[in-house]
Amino acid sequence: MRRPSTIAIDGPAASGKSTVGCLLAERLGYLYFDTGVMYRAVTWAALGRGIAIEDEAAVTALARQLKIEVMRPTVDDGRQYTVLADGQDVTWDLRRPEVDRSVSPVSAYPGVRAALTIQQRRIGRKGRVVMVGRDIGTVVLPNADLKIYLDATVEERVERRYREVVSRGEPADYERVRDSVRRRDQIDSSRPLAPLRAAPDAVVIDTTPLSVEQVLERVLALVDGR
Ligand code: CDP
């Protein structure tokens, strides 16, 4: 059996998509592409330019013109990749709480999605790629060779995100992290366009009781048709 060349991984906030997706791509020698960073980059740029998040027209115009580049890490500081927005390194800024707060409203705008989806498809078409997001299996790459949907209980995901923030040495407030994850899930799954959901042909993995290694092992088994 031929190895899947385009692999889509979707799932809610902090379900382990980025960790598993990055490790999987490394193992296979594929490109790892986290589409969440594109929505985050538009959000960060809007906040930085004083554009109101509610101003759909202005945010959409920004998404159309902002040059987002994702490349191999340029600094050895634990990052999975480097993200440039109009040439500026914004990799860590994209993880800030104010971006978390505003990214779901931004990504619900149809014009923003259209602009970013085009760029994501261009990357996906080349194959040998692990693409991670919310709508990869359903909208961006509906013909992906393998679709995986990673899930976990909200309690477990909040715990993971909280530990992640703490490990970066940032001030972390458990309740805040919980509210932010819940709110994002709620907006992402209820938006009319490209809502968060598993594609009918996706393999759903409940990662709640599993370690990263165990999830990776399951995914590798699927890749190898085991
Ligand atoms: O890492 P985490 O799951 O917390 O978030 P992310 O994958 O970086 O995505 C951030 C936000 O971007 C999500 O909450 C969605 O609102 C949006 N997003 C999207 O709408 N479609 C995608 N394909 C990827 C992200």
PDB file of N, CA and C and ligand atoms in Angstrom, residues 10-15 17-18 34-37 39-40 95 100 103-104 107 113 120 132-136 140 161 184 188 191, ligand 1:
ATOM      1  N   ASP A  10      -7.180  17.375  12.415  1.00  0.00           N
ATOM      2  CA  ASP A  10      -8.038  18.415  12.982  1.00  0.00           C
ATOM      3  C   ASP A  10      -8.381  18.076  14.426  1.00  0.00           C
ATOM      4  N   GLY A  11      -8.929  19.078  15.112  1.00  0.00           N
ATOM      5  CA  GLY A  11      -9.357  18.842  16.484  1.00  0.00           C
ATOM      6  C   GLY A  11      -9.475  20.155  17.244  1.00  0.00           C
ATOM      7  N   PRO A  12     -10.107  20.103  18.418  1.00  0.00           N
ATOM      8  CA  PRO A  12     -10.307  21.324  19.218  1.00  0.00           C
ATOM      9  C   PRO A  12      -9.011  21.823  19.850  1.00  0.00           C
ATOM     10  N   ALA A  13      -9.108  22.964  20.522  1.00  0.00           N
ATOM     11  CA  ALA A  13      -7.948  23.591  21.142  1.00  0.00           C
ATOM     12  C   ALA A  13      -7.252  22.634  22.109  1.00  0.00           C
ATOM     13  N   ALA A  14      -5.930  22.612  22.022  1.00  0.00           N
ATOM     14  CA  ALA A  14      -5.087  21.833  22.934  1.00  0.00           C
ATOM     15  C   ALA A  14      -5.396  20.333  22.949  1.00  0.00           C
ATOM     16  N   SER A  15      -5.797  19.815  21.796  1.00  0.00           N
ATOM     17  CA  SER A  15      -6.060  18.374  21.718  1.00  0.00           C
ATOM     18  C   SER A  15      -4.793  17.605  21.359  1.00  0.00           C
ATOM     19  N   LYS A  17      -2.861  18.345  18.571  1.00  0.00           N
ATOM     20  CA  LYS A  17      -2.640  18.326  17.117  1.00  0.00           C
ATOM     21  C   LYS A  17      -1.235  18.774  16.737  1.00  0.00           C
ATOM     22  N   SER A  18      -0.800  19.899  17.324  1.00  0.00           N
ATOM     23  CA  SER A  18       0.492  20.459  16.908  1.00  0.00           C
ATOM     24  C   SER A  18       1.645  19.558  17.334  1.00  0.00           C
ATOM     25  N   ASP A  34       1.070  24.120  10.327  1.00  0.00           N
ATOM     26  CA  ASP A  34       0.047  24.392  11.329  1.00  0.00           C
ATOM     27  C   ASP A  34      -0.765  25.607  10.865  1.00  0.00           C
ATOM     28  N   THR A  35      -1.967  25.362  10.348  1.00  0.00           N
ATOM     29  CA  THR A  35      -2.756  26.462   9.764  1.00  0.00           C
ATOM     30  C   THR A  35      -3.223  27.463  10.821  1.00  0.00           C
ATOM     31  N   GLY A  36      -3.269  27.040  12.085  1.00  0.00           N
ATOM     32  CA  GLY A  36      -3.686  27.949  13.159  1.00  0.00           C
ATOM     33  C   GLY A  36      -2.814  29.200  13.208  1.00  0.00           C
ATOM     34  N   VAL A  37      -1.535  29.056  12.860  1.00  0.00           N
ATOM     35  CA  VAL A  37      -0.642  30.218  12.948  1.00  0.00           C
ATOM     36  C   VAL A  37      -1.052  31.307  11.959  1.00  0.00           C
ATOM     37  N   TYR A  39      -4.221  32.145  11.103  1.00  0.00           N
ATOM     38  CA  TYR A  39      -5.316  32.893  11.737  1.00  0.00           C
ATOM     39  C   TYR A  39      -4.772  33.737  12.888  1.00  0.00           C
ATOM     40  N   ARG A  40      -3.802  33.169  13.586  1.00  0.00           N
ATOM     41  CA  ARG A  40      -3.196  33.909  14.694  1.00  0.00           C
ATOM     42  C   ARG A  40      -2.400  35.111  14.178  1.00  0.00           C
ATOM     43  N   ARG A  95       1.223  33.355  20.523  1.00  0.00           N
ATOM     44  CA  ARG A  95       0.716  32.551  21.646  1.00  0.00           C
ATOM     45  C   ARG A  95       0.189  33.426  22.768  1.00  0.00           C
ATOM     46  N   ASP A 100      -5.234  34.670  21.680  1.00  0.00           N
ATOM     47  CA  ASP A 100      -6.188  33.599  22.018  1.00  0.00           C
ATOM     48  C   ASP A 100      -7.612  34.153  22.116  1.00  0.00           C
ATOM     49  N   VAL A 103      -8.750  35.380  18.282  1.00  0.00           N
ATOM     50  CA  VAL A 103      -8.539  34.613  17.043  1.00  0.00           C
ATOM     51  C   VAL A 103      -9.813  33.925  16.532  1.00  0.00           C
ATOM     52  N   SER A 104     -10.682  33.483  17.428  1.00  0.00           N
ATOM     53  CA  SER A 104     -11.881  32.785  16.944  1.00  0.00           C
ATOM     54  C   SER A 104     -12.850  33.715  16.211  1.00  0.00           C
ATOM     55  N   SER A 107     -11.320  34.253  12.807  1.00  0.00           N
ATOM     56  CA  SER A 107     -11.360  33.121  11.884  1.00  0.00           C
ATOM     57  C   SER A 107     -12.778  32.740  11.494  1.00  0.00           C
ATOM     58  N   ARG A 113     -11.189  33.484   5.927  1.00  0.00           N
ATOM     59  CA  ARG A 113     -11.014  32.059   5.639  1.00  0.00           C
ATOM     60  C   ARG A 113     -10.671  31.843   4.174  1.00  0.00           C
ATOM     61  N   GLN A 120      -3.322  27.771   1.947  1.00  0.00           N
ATOM     62  CA  GLN A 120      -3.143  26.437   2.547  1.00  0.00           C
ATOM     63  C   GLN A 120      -3.267  25.337   1.480  1.00  0.00           C
ATOM     64  N   VAL A 132      -2.330  20.738   9.871  1.00  0.00           N
ATOM     65  CA  VAL A 132      -3.054  20.695  11.135  1.00  0.00           C
ATOM     66  C   VAL A 132      -3.996  21.889  11.248  1.00  0.00           C
ATOM     67  N   GLY A 133      -5.221  21.685  11.747  1.00  0.00           N
ATOM     68  CA  GLY A 133      -6.132  22.817  11.931  1.00  0.00           C
ATOM     69  C   GLY A 133      -7.497  22.409  12.453  1.00  0.00           C
ATOM     70  N   ARG A 134      -8.533  23.084  11.929  1.00  0.00           N
ATOM     71  CA  ARG A 134      -9.900  22.819  12.346  1.00  0.00           C
ATOM     72  C   ARG A 134     -10.737  22.262  11.196  1.00  0.00           C
ATOM     73  N   ASP A 135     -10.370  22.654   9.962  1.00  0.00           N
ATOM     74  CA  ASP A 135     -11.197  22.342   8.795  1.00  0.00           C
ATOM     75  C   ASP A 135     -10.372  21.734   7.671  1.00  0.00           C
ATOM     76  N   ILE A 136      -9.261  21.096   8.007  1.00  0.00           N
ATOM     77  CA  ILE A 136      -8.376  20.587   6.948  1.00  0.00           C
ATOM     78  C   ILE A 136      -9.046  19.410   6.224  1.00  0.00           C
ATOM     79  N   VAL A 140     -10.305  22.342   3.584  1.00  0.00           N
ATOM     80  CA  VAL A 140      -9.047  22.725   2.922  1.00  0.00           C
ATOM     81  C   VAL A 140      -8.561  21.604   2.008  1.00  0.00           C
ATOM     82  N   ARG A 161      -3.104  22.742  28.174  1.00  0.00           N
ATOM     83  CA  ARG A 161      -2.770  24.113  27.773  1.00  0.00           C
ATOM     84  C   ARG A 161      -2.158  24.870  28.951  1.00  0.00           C
ATOM     85  N   ARG A 184     -13.228  29.485  22.837  1.00  0.00           N
ATOM     86  CA  ARG A 184     -12.744  29.246  21.489  1.00  0.00           C
ATOM     87  C   ARG A 184     -13.435  28.024  20.877  1.00  0.00           C
ATOM     88  N   ASP A 188     -15.591  28.208  17.540  1.00  0.00           N
ATOM     89  CA  ASP A 188     -15.086  27.426  16.404  1.00  0.00           C
ATOM     90  C   ASP A 188     -16.081  26.365  15.942  1.00  0.00           C
ATOM     91  N   ARG A 191     -19.601  28.256  14.299  1.00  0.00           N
ATOM     92  CA  ARG A 191     -19.630  29.185  13.165  1.00  0.00           C
ATOM     93  C   ARG A 191     -20.229  28.473  11.947  1.00  0.00           C
TER      94      ARG A 191
HETATM   95  O1  CDP B   1      -3.239  25.329  19.241  1.00  0.00           O
HETATM   96  P1  CDP B   1      -4.696  25.626  19.409  1.00  0.00           P
HETATM   97  O2  CDP B   1      -5.545  24.450  19.150  1.00  0.00           O
HETATM   98  O3  CDP B   1      -5.021  26.301  20.703  1.00  0.00           O
HETATM   99  O4  CDP B   1      -5.092  26.746  18.349  1.00  0.00           O
HETATM  100  P2  CDP B   1      -4.664  26.881  16.825  1.00  0.00           P
HETATM  101  O5  CDP B   1      -4.680  25.557  16.160  1.00  0.00           O
HETATM  102  O6  CDP B   1      -3.419  27.695  16.750  1.00  0.00           O
HETATM  103  O7  CDP B   1      -5.873  27.733  16.230  1.00  0.00           O
HETATM  104  C1  CDP B   1      -6.186  29.017  16.703  1.00  0.00           C
HETATM  105  C2  CDP B   1      -7.577  29.412  16.187  1.00  0.00           C
HETATM  106  O8  CDP B   1      -7.514  29.580  14.762  1.00  0.00           O
HETATM  107  C3  CDP B   1      -8.684  28.397  16.422  1.00  0.00           C
HETATM  108  O9  CDP B   1      -9.297  28.560  17.681  1.00  0.00           O
HETATM  109  C4  CDP B   1      -9.637  28.697  15.272  1.00  0.00           C
HETATM  110  O10 CDP B   1     -10.484  29.771  15.585  1.00  0.00           O
HETATM  111  C5  CDP B   1      -8.720  29.158  14.147  1.00  0.00           C
HETATM  112  N1  CDP B   1      -8.425  28.119  13.132  1.00  0.00           N
HETATM  113  C6  CDP B   1      -9.371  27.888  12.159  1.00  0.00           C
HETATM  114  O11 CDP B   1     -10.443  28.479  12.173  1.00  0.00           O
HETATM  115  N2  CDP B   1      -9.122  27.012  11.155  1.00  0.00           N
HETATM  116  C7  CDP B   1      -7.956  26.344  11.103  1.00  0.00           C
HETATM  117  N3  CDP B   1      -7.741  25.515  10.083  1.00  0.00           N
HETATM  118  C8  CDP B   1      -6.989  26.543  12.103  1.00  0.00           C
HETATM  119  C9  CDP B   1      -7.251  27.437  13.120  1.00  0.00           C
END
